[in-house]
Amino acid sequence: IIYNTMKRQYLTLPFLAPALCNWVNGAEAPKDGQPSADRNLPNVIVIYADDLGYGDLQCYGAKNVKTPHVDRLAAEGIRFTNAHAVAATSTPSRYSLLTGEYAWRRPDTDIAAGNAGMIIRPGQYTMADMFHHAGYATAAIGKWHLGLGDKTAAQDWNAPLPSALGDLGFDYHYIMAATADRVPCVFIENGQVANYDPSAPIEVSYEKNFPGEPTGRDNPELLYNLRPSHGHDMSIVNGISRIGYMKGGGRALWKDENIADSITAHAVRFMQENKDRPFFMYFATNDVHVPRFPHSRFRGQSSMGLRGDAIVQFDWSVGRIMEELDRLGLTENTLVILSSDNGPVVDDGYDDRAEELLGRHRPAGPWRGNKYSAFEGGTAVPVIVRWPKGIRNTGVTSDVLMSQIDWMASLGALIGARMPEGSAPDSWNRLENLLGTDATDRPWIVEQAANHVLSVRAGEWKYIEPNDGPKMITWGPKIETGNDSRPQLYHMKEAYEQENLAPRQPEKLFELQKLLRMIRAGKGDEWHEGK
Ligand code: NG6
Ligand code: CA
């Protein structure tokens, strides 16, 4: 089947053909206005780690940390070695994953504050809408970081939020508004603060502190759990200072050491409650983002301190979900995709000794740069796909060039979704890449650095557009940005981008510059190598 430059052509998978016919035709009579899906449709679980690097899992060569559960997932599925998040930070990657639109097409998709208004608009067609309309039960559990409510800074956290994930196709959500290092430090369940404490009304500001409230800057003696290494010196919650100011919360405030347990328990419950119908679960972990503060039972389980222990905790969460799939008899027909929202970062603002305890471990594996960077380490991420019923050749690796931008259309093809015209505009159906039945590279992928510099990978080549910014991040982490005022062209036979071939290969350079112009203009699908 030839499809690699065509958008969204739905494929027939020969060995699944009978099941597929049922999937497409078999929706049962609508119940409560929502069609119920064919039971043969696979469950889909996206396990989305935070800041987990390409080299952070044992099956990707990690040192000093064991990840047996993730490794089992890989042994029972496909491990991808050339797959990319859309961007080198969270918000744009997640926006792109869930909408199938490149975040850089929209101005307001950078790292969101904890009081950002909802970035995906209710009228947009999301991955969750797609599953919901196909009759799936849908859930988002864990880190959100895409805004809540109608308007930035205007939320009333003491009442139901007027717009939340229910407006984006999620039947159920139990989420952190942004990140663990940003206020408000409470879970939101179906549009309201979970475990709300009326005796401690919540106020949030990203502009000024509330009178009388301690901060990390002024009251470092109150930081009994973690101290900042840069930034993160505003409100103190659970002995850790954060970005932004908050007041109140009381018993609704999370304890960092319990976040993994809490979200995993909610994920397990959602699976149990929906075991008899197809479900889609977006399970986005807090691990291994800062502040890294894993539960005591994971402390010392790696030799890398809190960052390594947070990887162990992540692996435990994955194991718990796999165990529950086994217990419910759902393993066979559940497609699990595991990945990360961007590359790794070692010191991201807390004094957790991550840097000094690394030893020989290389969080980004062979790639240059880390989170935030235009170099590969910014977006090169682990990707593992397991679906026993649908993937025949397991325990294998695939070096196919892949981007998370395509997962919406690909999963849409999997479930026979009918997607509205104009939805997921940048997402292509590459389902056969995901299932290992086609190893043809995507003709190109585009990567977004934290400062909006775009890079394009095509065939063996990578082009990074010129930018006058500094070579190193200036505000904290010790990370190469990938910035250069000259255009950069690398041959990707060498994983580590080192020798800029732009001066010697002007034709290749022009070709990729033209490609990037076409992609920006929404005409990337018309490009062919060598043109
Ligand atoms: C940065 C934070 C960093 C992290 C990042 C977002 C500072 C000094 N650093 O601004 O700690 O929170 O934003 O990470 O504030 S992300 O993975 O959610 O994109
Ligand atoms: Ca991240």
Coordinates of C-alpha atoms and ligand atoms in Angstrom, one line a residue:
I1 CA 0.0 0.0 0.0
I2 CA 1.6 3.3 -1.1
Y3 CA 0.5 6.1 1.1
N4 CA 3.5 7.9 2.5
T5 CA 3.0 11.3 1.0
M6 CA -0.8 11.1 1.1
K7 CA -2.8 12.4 3.9
R8 CA -5.3 10.4 5.8
Q9 CA -5.9 7.6 3.4
Y10 CA -7.4 4.8 5.4
L11 CA -5.7 1.5 5.1
T12 CA -6.9 -2.0 5.2
L13 CA -4.6 -4.3 7.1
P14 CA -5.0 -7.7 5.5
F15 CA -4.7 -9.8 8.6
L16 CA -7.2 -7.7 10.5
A17 CA -9.7 -7.3 7.7
P18 CA -12.7 -9.0 9.3
A19 CA -12.3 -7.1 12.5
L20 CA -11.9 -3.9 10.6
C21 CA -15.2 -4.4 8.7
N22 CA -16.9 -4.7 12.1
W23 CA -15.2 -1.6 13.3
V24 CA -16.3 0.5 10.5
N25 CA -19.8 -0.8 10.2
G26 CA -20.6 -2.2 13.6
A27 CA -21.5 0.8 15.7
E28 CA -24.5 -0.2 17.8
A29 CA -27.6 1.9 18.4
P30 CA -26.9 5.2 20.1
K31 CA -27.3 5.3 23.8
D32 CA -27.7 8.7 25.6
G33 CA -26.9 10.4 22.3
Q34 CA -23.5 8.7 22.1
P35 CA -23.0 5.8 19.8
S36 CA -21.5 2.8 21.5
A37 CA -18.6 1.4 19.8
D38 CA -18.0 -2.1 18.4
R39 CA -16.4 -4.2 21.2
N40 CA -13.8 -5.4 18.8
L41 CA -12.3 -2.0 18.6
P42 CA -9.0 -1.9 20.5
N43 CA -8.6 0.2 23.7
V44 CA -6.0 2.9 23.2
I45 CA -3.8 4.1 26.0
V46 CA -1.3 6.9 25.4
I47 CA 1.3 6.9 28.2
Y48 CA 2.9 10.3 28.0
A49 CA 5.9 10.8 30.2
D50 CA 7.2 14.3 31.0
D51 CA 10.8 15.2 30.2
L52 CA 11.8 11.5 29.8
G53 CA 14.8 11.4 27.5
Y54 CA 15.6 9.1 24.7
G55 CA 18.3 7.4 26.8
D56 CA 16.4 7.3 30.1
L57 CA 14.9 3.7 29.8
Q58 CA 16.9 0.5 30.1
C59 CA 15.7 -0.7 26.8
Y60 CA 17.2 2.4 25.2
G61 CA 20.5 1.9 27.0
A62 CA 20.0 3.7 30.3
K63 CA 22.6 3.2 32.9
N64 CA 22.1 3.2 36.7
V65 CA 18.3 2.7 36.5
K66 CA 16.2 -0.4 35.9
T67 CA 12.9 -0.1 34.0
P68 CA 11.6 -3.7 33.8
H69 CA 8.0 -2.8 33.1
V70 CA 8.7 -0.5 30.2
D71 CA 11.2 -3.0 28.9
R72 CA 8.5 -5.7 28.9
L73 CA 6.2 -3.4 26.9
A74 CA 9.0 -3.1 24.3
A75 CA 9.6 -6.8 24.3
E76 CA 5.9 -7.4 23.5
G77 CA 5.7 -4.6 21.0
I78 CA 7.9 -2.3 18.8
R79 CA 10.5 0.1 20.0
F80 CA 11.1 3.1 17.8
T81 CA 14.5 4.6 17.5
N82 CA 13.9 7.6 15.3
A83 CA 10.7 9.1 16.7
H84 CA 10.0 12.7 17.7
A85 CA 7.8 14.8 19.9
V86 CA 6.6 17.8 17.9
A87 CA 8.3 20.3 20.2
A88 CA 11.1 20.6 22.7
T89 CA 8.7 21.7 25.5
S90 CA 5.4 20.4 26.9
T91 CA 2.6 22.7 25.9
P92 CA 3.3 22.9 22.2
S93 CA 4.0 19.1 22.1
R94 CA 0.8 18.3 23.8
Y95 CA -1.2 20.8 21.8
S96 CA 0.1 19.2 18.6
L97 CA -0.5 15.6 19.8
L98 CA -4.1 16.2 20.8
T99 CA -5.1 18.4 17.9
G100 CA -3.0 17.2 15.0
E101 CA -2.0 20.8 14.3
Y102 CA 1.5 22.2 14.6
A103 CA 1.6 24.4 17.7
W104 CA 3.8 26.9 15.8
R105 CA 0.8 27.7 13.6
R106 CA -0.8 29.3 16.7
P107 CA 0.7 32.2 18.7
D108 CA -0.4 31.2 22.2
T109 CA 0.9 27.7 22.6
D110 CA 4.2 28.2 24.6
I111 CA 4.8 26.8 28.1
A112 CA 1.6 27.7 29.8
A113 CA 1.2 29.2 33.2
G114 CA -1.0 27.4 35.8
N115 CA -3.7 30.0 35.3
A116 CA -3.7 30.0 31.4
G117 CA -7.1 29.9 29.8
M118 CA -7.9 26.8 27.8
I119 CA -5.6 26.8 24.8
I120 CA -7.4 24.2 22.7
R121 CA -10.7 25.9 21.9
P122 CA -13.9 23.8 22.5
G123 CA -14.7 24.1 18.8
Q124 CA -11.5 22.3 17.8
Y125 CA -11.7 18.7 17.0
T126 CA -9.4 16.8 19.3
M127 CA -8.1 13.3 19.6
A128 CA -10.5 12.8 22.5
D129 CA -13.4 14.0 20.3
M130 CA -12.4 11.5 17.7
F131 CA -12.5 8.6 20.1
H132 CA -15.6 9.9 21.9
H133 CA -17.5 10.1 18.6
A134 CA -16.5 6.5 17.8
G135 CA -18.2 5.4 21.0
Y136 CA -15.2 5.2 23.2
A137 CA -15.1 6.1 26.9
T138 CA -12.4 8.8 27.1
A139 CA -10.2 10.1 29.9
A140 CA -7.3 12.4 30.5
I141 CA -5.4 11.6 33.7
G142 CA -2.2 13.4 35.0
K143 CA -0.4 16.4 33.6
W144 CA -2.5 18.7 31.5
H145 CA -0.6 22.0 30.8
L146 CA -2.9 23.2 28.2
G147 CA -4.9 25.8 30.2
L148 CA -8.3 25.6 31.8
G149 CA -11.3 27.9 31.9
D150 CA -12.3 30.6 29.4
K151 CA -9.8 33.3 30.2
T152 CA -6.2 33.5 31.5
A153 CA -6.0 34.6 35.2
A154 CA -9.8 34.9 35.4
Q155 CA -10.6 31.4 36.8
D156 CA -12.5 31.0 40.1
W157 CA -10.9 27.9 41.5
N158 CA -13.6 27.6 44.1
A159 CA -16.3 26.7 41.7
P160 CA -16.8 24.6 38.6
L161 CA -14.7 25.9 35.7
P162 CA -16.9 27.1 32.8
S163 CA -14.8 25.3 30.3
A164 CA -12.6 22.2 30.9
L165 CA -11.7 19.0 29.2
G166 CA -15.3 17.9 29.0
D167 CA -15.6 20.4 26.2
L168 CA -12.7 18.8 24.4
G169 CA -14.1 15.3 24.2
F170 CA -12.9 13.8 27.5
D171 CA -15.7 12.1 29.4
Y172 CA -13.6 12.0 32.5
H173 CA -10.5 13.9 33.7
Y174 CA -8.3 14.0 36.8
I175 CA -5.5 16.4 36.0
M176 CA -2.9 18.8 37.3
A177 CA -3.7 22.2 35.7
A178 CA -0.1 22.7 34.5
T179 CA 3.0 21.2 36.0
A180 CA 4.1 20.2 39.5
D181 CA 6.3 23.3 39.7
R182 CA 3.4 25.6 38.9
V183 CA 0.5 26.6 41.1
P184 CA -2.3 25.8 41.7
C185 CA -1.0 22.6 43.4
V186 CA -4.4 20.8 43.3
F187 CA -6.0 18.1 41.1
I188 CA -8.9 19.1 38.9
E189 CA -11.5 16.4 38.5
N190 CA -14.2 16.9 35.9
G191 CA -13.8 20.7 35.9
Q192 CA -13.5 21.3 39.7
V193 CA -10.9 21.1 42.3
A194 CA -10.8 17.5 43.6
N195 CA -11.2 17.1 47.4
Y196 CA -12.1 20.8 47.6
D197 CA -11.6 22.2 51.1
P198 CA -14.2 25.0 51.7
S199 CA -12.3 26.2 54.8
A200 CA -9.3 27.1 52.5
P201 CA -10.5 29.0 49.4
I202 CA -8.0 29.0 46.6
E203 CA -6.5 32.1 45.0
V204 CA -3.9 32.1 42.2
S205 CA -1.8 34.9 40.7
Y206 CA 1.2 34.9 38.4
E207 CA 1.7 38.6 39.1
K208 CA 1.9 39.2 42.8
N209 CA 2.0 37.4 46.1
F210 CA -0.9 37.4 48.5
P211 CA -0.2 39.4 51.7
G212 CA 1.4 37.4 54.5
E213 CA 2.1 34.2 52.4
P214 CA 5.6 32.9 52.5
T215 CA 7.7 32.5 49.4
G216 CA 10.9 30.5 48.6
R217 CA 12.7 33.8 48.0
D218 CA 11.9 35.3 51.4
N219 CA 11.5 32.2 53.5
P220 CA 14.0 29.6 52.4
E221 CA 13.9 28.1 56.0
L222 CA 10.5 26.7 55.1
L223 CA 11.8 24.7 52.2
Y224 CA 12.0 21.3 54.0
N225 CA 11.6 19.2 50.9
L226 CA 13.4 20.8 47.9
R227 CA 15.1 24.1 47.3
P228 CA 15.3 25.8 43.9
S229 CA 18.5 26.0 41.9
H230 CA 17.0 28.7 39.6
G231 CA 13.6 30.3 39.5
H232 CA 10.9 28.4 41.4
D233 CA 11.1 30.8 44.4
M234 CA 7.5 31.8 44.7
S235 CA 4.7 30.1 46.7
I236 CA 5.6 27.3 49.0
V237 CA 3.5 24.1 49.0
N238 CA 4.6 20.9 50.7
G239 CA 7.9 22.4 51.6
I240 CA 8.8 23.1 47.9
S241 CA 8.6 26.6 46.3
R242 CA 6.9 26.9 42.9
I243 CA 6.4 29.2 40.0
G244 CA 3.4 31.5 40.7
Y245 CA 1.6 32.5 43.8
M246 CA -1.3 30.7 45.5
K247 CA -3.2 30.9 48.7
G248 CA -5.4 28.3 50.3
G249 CA -6.1 24.8 49.1
G250 CA -6.0 23.1 52.5
R251 CA -6.6 19.4 52.2
A252 CA -7.0 19.7 48.4
L253 CA -3.3 20.5 48.0
W254 CA -1.3 17.6 46.6
K255 CA 1.6 15.9 48.2
D256 CA 4.3 15.6 45.6
E257 CA 5.3 12.1 46.9
N258 CA 1.8 10.9 46.2
I259 CA 1.2 12.2 42.7
A260 CA 2.2 9.1 40.9
D261 CA 0.1 6.9 43.2
S262 CA -2.9 9.2 42.9
I263 CA -2.9 9.4 39.1
T264 CA -2.2 5.8 38.6
A265 CA -5.0 4.8 41.0
H266 CA -7.4 7.0 39.0
A267 CA -6.2 5.5 35.7
V268 CA -6.7 1.9 37.1
R269 CA -10.2 2.8 38.2
F270 CA -11.1 4.3 34.8
M271 CA -10.0 1.1 33.2
Q272 CA -12.0 -1.1 35.6
E273 CA -15.1 1.0 35.1
N274 CA -14.8 0.8 31.3
K275 CA -13.5 -2.7 30.9
D276 CA -16.6 -3.8 28.9
R277 CA -16.4 -1.1 26.2
P278 CA -13.6 0.4 24.2
F279 CA -11.8 3.2 26.0
F280 CA -9.2 5.8 25.2
M281 CA -7.0 7.0 28.1
Y282 CA -4.5 9.8 27.9
F283 CA -2.3 9.0 30.9
A284 CA 0.2 11.8 31.2
T285 CA 2.6 11.4 34.1
N286 CA 4.2 14.0 36.2
D287 CA 7.4 11.9 36.2
V288 CA 10.1 12.8 35.5
H289 CA 9.4 16.6 35.5
V290 CA 10.7 18.8 38.4
P291 CA 10.2 19.0 41.3
R292 CA 11.3 15.4 41.4
F293 CA 9.9 14.1 44.7
P294 CA 9.1 10.4 44.3
H295 CA 7.4 8.3 47.0
S296 CA 9.7 6.9 49.7
R297 CA 9.4 3.4 48.4
F298 CA 11.2 4.5 45.2
R299 CA 14.0 6.4 47.0
G300 CA 17.4 4.9 46.4
Q301 CA 16.1 2.5 43.8
S302 CA 18.4 4.0 41.3
S303 CA 21.9 5.3 41.9
M304 CA 21.1 8.7 40.4
G305 CA 19.2 10.2 43.2
L306 CA 15.8 11.8 42.7
R307 CA 15.8 12.0 38.9
G308 CA 16.7 8.3 38.6
D309 CA 14.2 7.4 41.3
A310 CA 11.5 9.3 39.4
I311 CA 12.2 7.1 36.4
V312 CA 11.7 4.0 38.6
Q313 CA 8.4 5.5 39.8
F314 CA 7.4 6.1 36.2
D315 CA 8.2 2.5 35.4
W316 CA 6.1 1.4 38.3
S317 CA 3.1 3.4 37.0
V318 CA 3.5 1.7 33.6
G319 CA 3.7 -1.7 35.3
R320 CA 0.6 -1.0 37.4
I321 CA -1.4 -0.2 34.2
M322 CA 0.0 -3.3 32.4
E323 CA -0.8 -5.5 35.4
E324 CA -4.4 -4.2 35.4
L325 CA -4.8 -4.8 31.7
D326 CA -3.6 -8.4 32.4
R327 CA -6.0 -8.8 35.3
L328 CA -9.0 -7.5 33.3
G329 CA -8.1 -9.6 30.3
L330 CA -7.6 -6.6 28.2
T331 CA -3.9 -6.8 27.2
E332 CA -4.5 -8.6 23.9
N333 CA -6.7 -5.9 22.4
T334 CA -5.3 -2.8 23.9
L335 CA -2.9 -0.6 21.9
V336 CA -0.5 1.1 24.3
I337 CA 1.7 3.9 23.0
L338 CA 4.4 5.1 25.4
S339 CA 6.4 8.2 24.8
S340 CA 7.5 11.6 26.2
D341 CA 6.6 15.2 25.5
N342 CA 10.2 16.4 24.9
G343 CA 13.8 15.5 25.5
P344 CA 15.4 15.3 28.9
V345 CA 16.7 18.0 31.2
V346 CA 19.0 17.3 34.2
D347 CA 18.9 20.5 36.3
D348 CA 15.6 22.1 35.5
G349 CA 15.5 24.4 38.6
Y350 CA 15.7 22.4 41.8
D351 CA 18.6 21.4 43.8
D352 CA 18.1 17.6 43.4
R353 CA 21.7 16.6 42.6
A354 CA 20.6 15.2 39.3
E355 CA 23.7 16.6 37.6
E356 CA 26.3 15.3 40.0
L357 CA 24.8 11.8 40.3
L358 CA 24.4 11.1 36.5
G359 CA 27.6 8.9 36.3
R360 CA 27.7 7.3 32.9
H361 CA 24.0 7.7 32.2
R362 CA 23.2 9.8 29.2
P363 CA 19.6 11.1 29.4
A364 CA 19.5 12.0 25.7
G365 CA 21.3 8.9 24.5
P366 CA 23.4 9.6 21.5
W367 CA 21.7 12.9 20.6
R368 CA 23.1 16.4 21.0
G369 CA 21.2 18.9 23.1
N370 CA 18.4 18.4 25.6
K371 CA 14.9 19.7 26.3
Y372 CA 14.4 23.2 24.8
S373 CA 17.0 22.6 22.1
A374 CA 16.8 22.6 18.3
F375 CA 19.3 19.8 18.3
E376 CA 17.9 16.3 18.2
G377 CA 18.0 15.8 22.0
G378 CA 15.1 18.4 22.2
T379 CA 12.6 16.2 20.5
A380 CA 14.0 12.7 20.0
V381 CA 12.0 10.6 22.4
P382 CA 11.4 7.0 23.2
V383 CA 8.3 5.5 21.5
I384 CA 7.0 2.0 22.3
V385 CA 3.9 0.6 20.8
R386 CA 2.3 -2.7 22.0
W387 CA -0.9 -4.2 20.7
P388 CA -0.7 -8.0 20.8
K389 CA -3.8 -8.5 18.7
G390 CA -2.7 -6.2 15.9
I391 CA 1.1 -6.4 15.9
R392 CA 2.6 -9.6 14.8
N393 CA 6.3 -9.0 14.7
T394 CA 7.1 -8.1 18.3
G395 CA 10.3 -7.5 20.3
V396 CA 11.7 -5.6 17.3
T397 CA 13.0 -2.1 16.8
S398 CA 12.0 0.3 14.0
D399 CA 14.2 3.2 12.8
V400 CA 11.3 4.7 10.8
L401 CA 11.3 8.5 10.9
M402 CA 8.2 9.3 13.0
S403 CA 6.5 12.4 14.6
Q404 CA 3.8 12.4 17.2
I405 CA 1.9 14.9 14.9
D406 CA 0.7 11.8 13.0
W407 CA -0.8 9.9 15.9
M408 CA -4.2 11.5 15.6
A409 CA -4.8 10.6 12.0
S410 CA -3.2 7.3 12.5
L411 CA -5.3 6.3 15.4
G412 CA -8.3 7.7 13.6
A413 CA -7.6 5.3 10.8
L414 CA -7.2 2.5 13.3
I415 CA -10.8 3.0 14.6
G416 CA -12.3 4.0 11.3
A417 CA -13.0 7.6 12.5
R418 CA -14.8 10.0 10.3
M419 CA -12.9 13.2 10.9
P420 CA -14.5 16.6 10.1
E421 CA -13.0 18.5 7.2
G422 CA -10.2 20.7 8.4
S423 CA -9.5 18.8 11.6
A424 CA -6.1 17.6 12.5
P425 CA -4.7 19.6 9.5
D426 CA -1.1 18.5 9.9
S427 CA -1.6 14.9 10.9
W428 CA -1.1 12.1 8.4
N429 CA -2.2 8.6 8.6
R430 CA 1.0 6.6 9.3
L431 CA -0.7 3.7 11.0
E432 CA 1.3 1.2 9.2
N433 CA 4.5 2.7 10.6
L434 CA 3.1 2.5 14.1
L435 CA 2.1 -1.1 13.6
G436 CA 5.3 -2.1 12.0
T437 CA 3.8 -3.2 8.7
D438 CA 5.5 -0.5 6.7
A439 CA 9.0 0.8 7.3
T440 CA 8.9 3.7 4.9
D441 CA 10.1 6.9 6.4
R442 CA 7.8 9.9 6.6
P443 CA 9.2 12.1 3.8
W444 CA 10.0 14.7 6.4
I445 CA 9.3 15.8 10.0
V446 CA 9.5 19.2 11.6
E447 CA 10.8 20.0 15.1
Q448 CA 10.1 23.1 17.2
A449 CA 12.7 24.3 19.7
A450 CA 11.7 26.3 22.8
N451 CA 12.5 29.6 21.1
H452 CA 10.4 28.6 18.0
V453 CA 13.3 27.8 15.8
L454 CA 12.1 25.1 13.4
S455 CA 14.2 22.3 12.1
V456 CA 13.3 19.8 9.4
R457 CA 14.5 16.3 9.0
A458 CA 14.2 14.7 5.5
G459 CA 15.9 11.5 4.5
E460 CA 19.4 11.5 5.9
W461 CA 19.4 15.3 6.4
K462 CA 18.6 17.8 9.0
Y463 CA 18.2 21.6 8.5
I464 CA 18.1 24.1 11.4
E465 CA 17.0 27.5 10.4
P466 CA 19.2 30.4 11.4
N467 CA 18.7 32.3 14.7
D468 CA 20.6 35.0 16.4
G469 CA 19.9 33.8 20.0
P470 CA 22.6 32.6 22.4
K471 CA 24.3 29.3 22.0
M472 CA 23.5 28.2 25.5
I473 CA 20.3 28.7 27.5
T474 CA 20.9 31.8 29.6
W475 CA 18.3 31.4 32.3
G476 CA 19.3 28.3 34.2
P477 CA 19.7 24.9 32.6
K478 CA 23.1 24.2 31.0
I479 CA 21.8 23.2 27.6
E480 CA 22.9 24.0 24.0
T481 CA 20.1 25.8 22.2
G482 CA 21.2 24.8 18.7
N483 CA 21.1 28.5 17.7
D484 CA 23.4 29.7 15.0
S485 CA 23.1 32.8 12.9
R486 CA 24.1 30.7 9.9
P487 CA 21.9 28.0 8.5
Q488 CA 22.9 24.5 9.7
L489 CA 22.8 21.3 7.7
Y490 CA 23.7 18.0 9.2
H491 CA 23.9 14.5 7.8
M492 CA 22.1 12.3 10.3
K493 CA 24.3 9.2 9.7
E494 CA 26.1 10.9 12.6
A495 CA 23.5 11.0 15.4
Y496 CA 25.5 13.8 17.1
E497 CA 25.0 17.0 15.1
Q498 CA 28.5 18.3 14.8
E499 CA 29.7 19.1 11.3
N500 CA 27.7 21.9 9.6
L501 CA 27.6 20.8 6.0
A502 CA 25.7 23.9 4.8
P503 CA 28.7 25.6 3.1
R504 CA 29.6 22.4 1.2
Q505 CA 26.1 21.2 0.3
P506 CA 24.3 24.4 -0.9
E507 CA 21.8 22.5 -3.1
K508 CA 20.7 20.2 -0.2
L509 CA 20.5 23.3 2.0
F510 CA 18.3 25.1 -0.6
E511 CA 16.1 22.1 -1.0
L512 CA 15.4 21.8 2.7
Q513 CA 14.9 25.6 3.1
K514 CA 12.3 25.3 0.4
L515 CA 10.7 22.4 2.1
L516 CA 10.4 24.3 5.3
R517 CA 8.8 27.2 3.5
M518 CA 6.3 24.8 1.9
I519 CA 5.6 23.2 5.3
R520 CA 4.9 26.6 6.8
A521 CA 2.6 27.4 4.0
G522 CA 0.7 24.1 4.6
K523 CA 2.0 22.5 1.4
G524 CA 4.5 20.1 2.8
D525 CA 2.7 17.2 1.4
E526 CA 3.5 18.4 -2.1
W527 CA 7.2 18.2 -1.6
H528 CA 9.3 15.3 -2.9
E529 CA 13.0 14.7 -2.2
G530 CA 15.3 16.0 -4.9
K531 CA 12.8 18.6 -6.1
Ligands
NG6_1 C1 10.6 26.5 32.6 C2 10.9 26.1 34.1 C3 11.1 24.7 34.1 C4 10.0 23.9 33.5 C5 9.7 24.4 32.1 C6 8.5 23.8 31.5 C7 12.0 28.0 35.3 C8 13.2 28.7 35.7 N1 12.0 26.9 34.6 O1 10.3 27.9 32.5 O2 11.4 24.2 35.4 O3 8.9 24.0 34.3 O4 9.4 25.8 32.2 O5 8.7 22.4 31.3 O6 10.9 28.5 35.6 S1 7.7 21.7 30.4 O7 8.2 20.3 30.3 O8 6.4 21.6 31.1 O9 7.6 22.3 29.2
CA2 CA 8.0 18.3 29.4

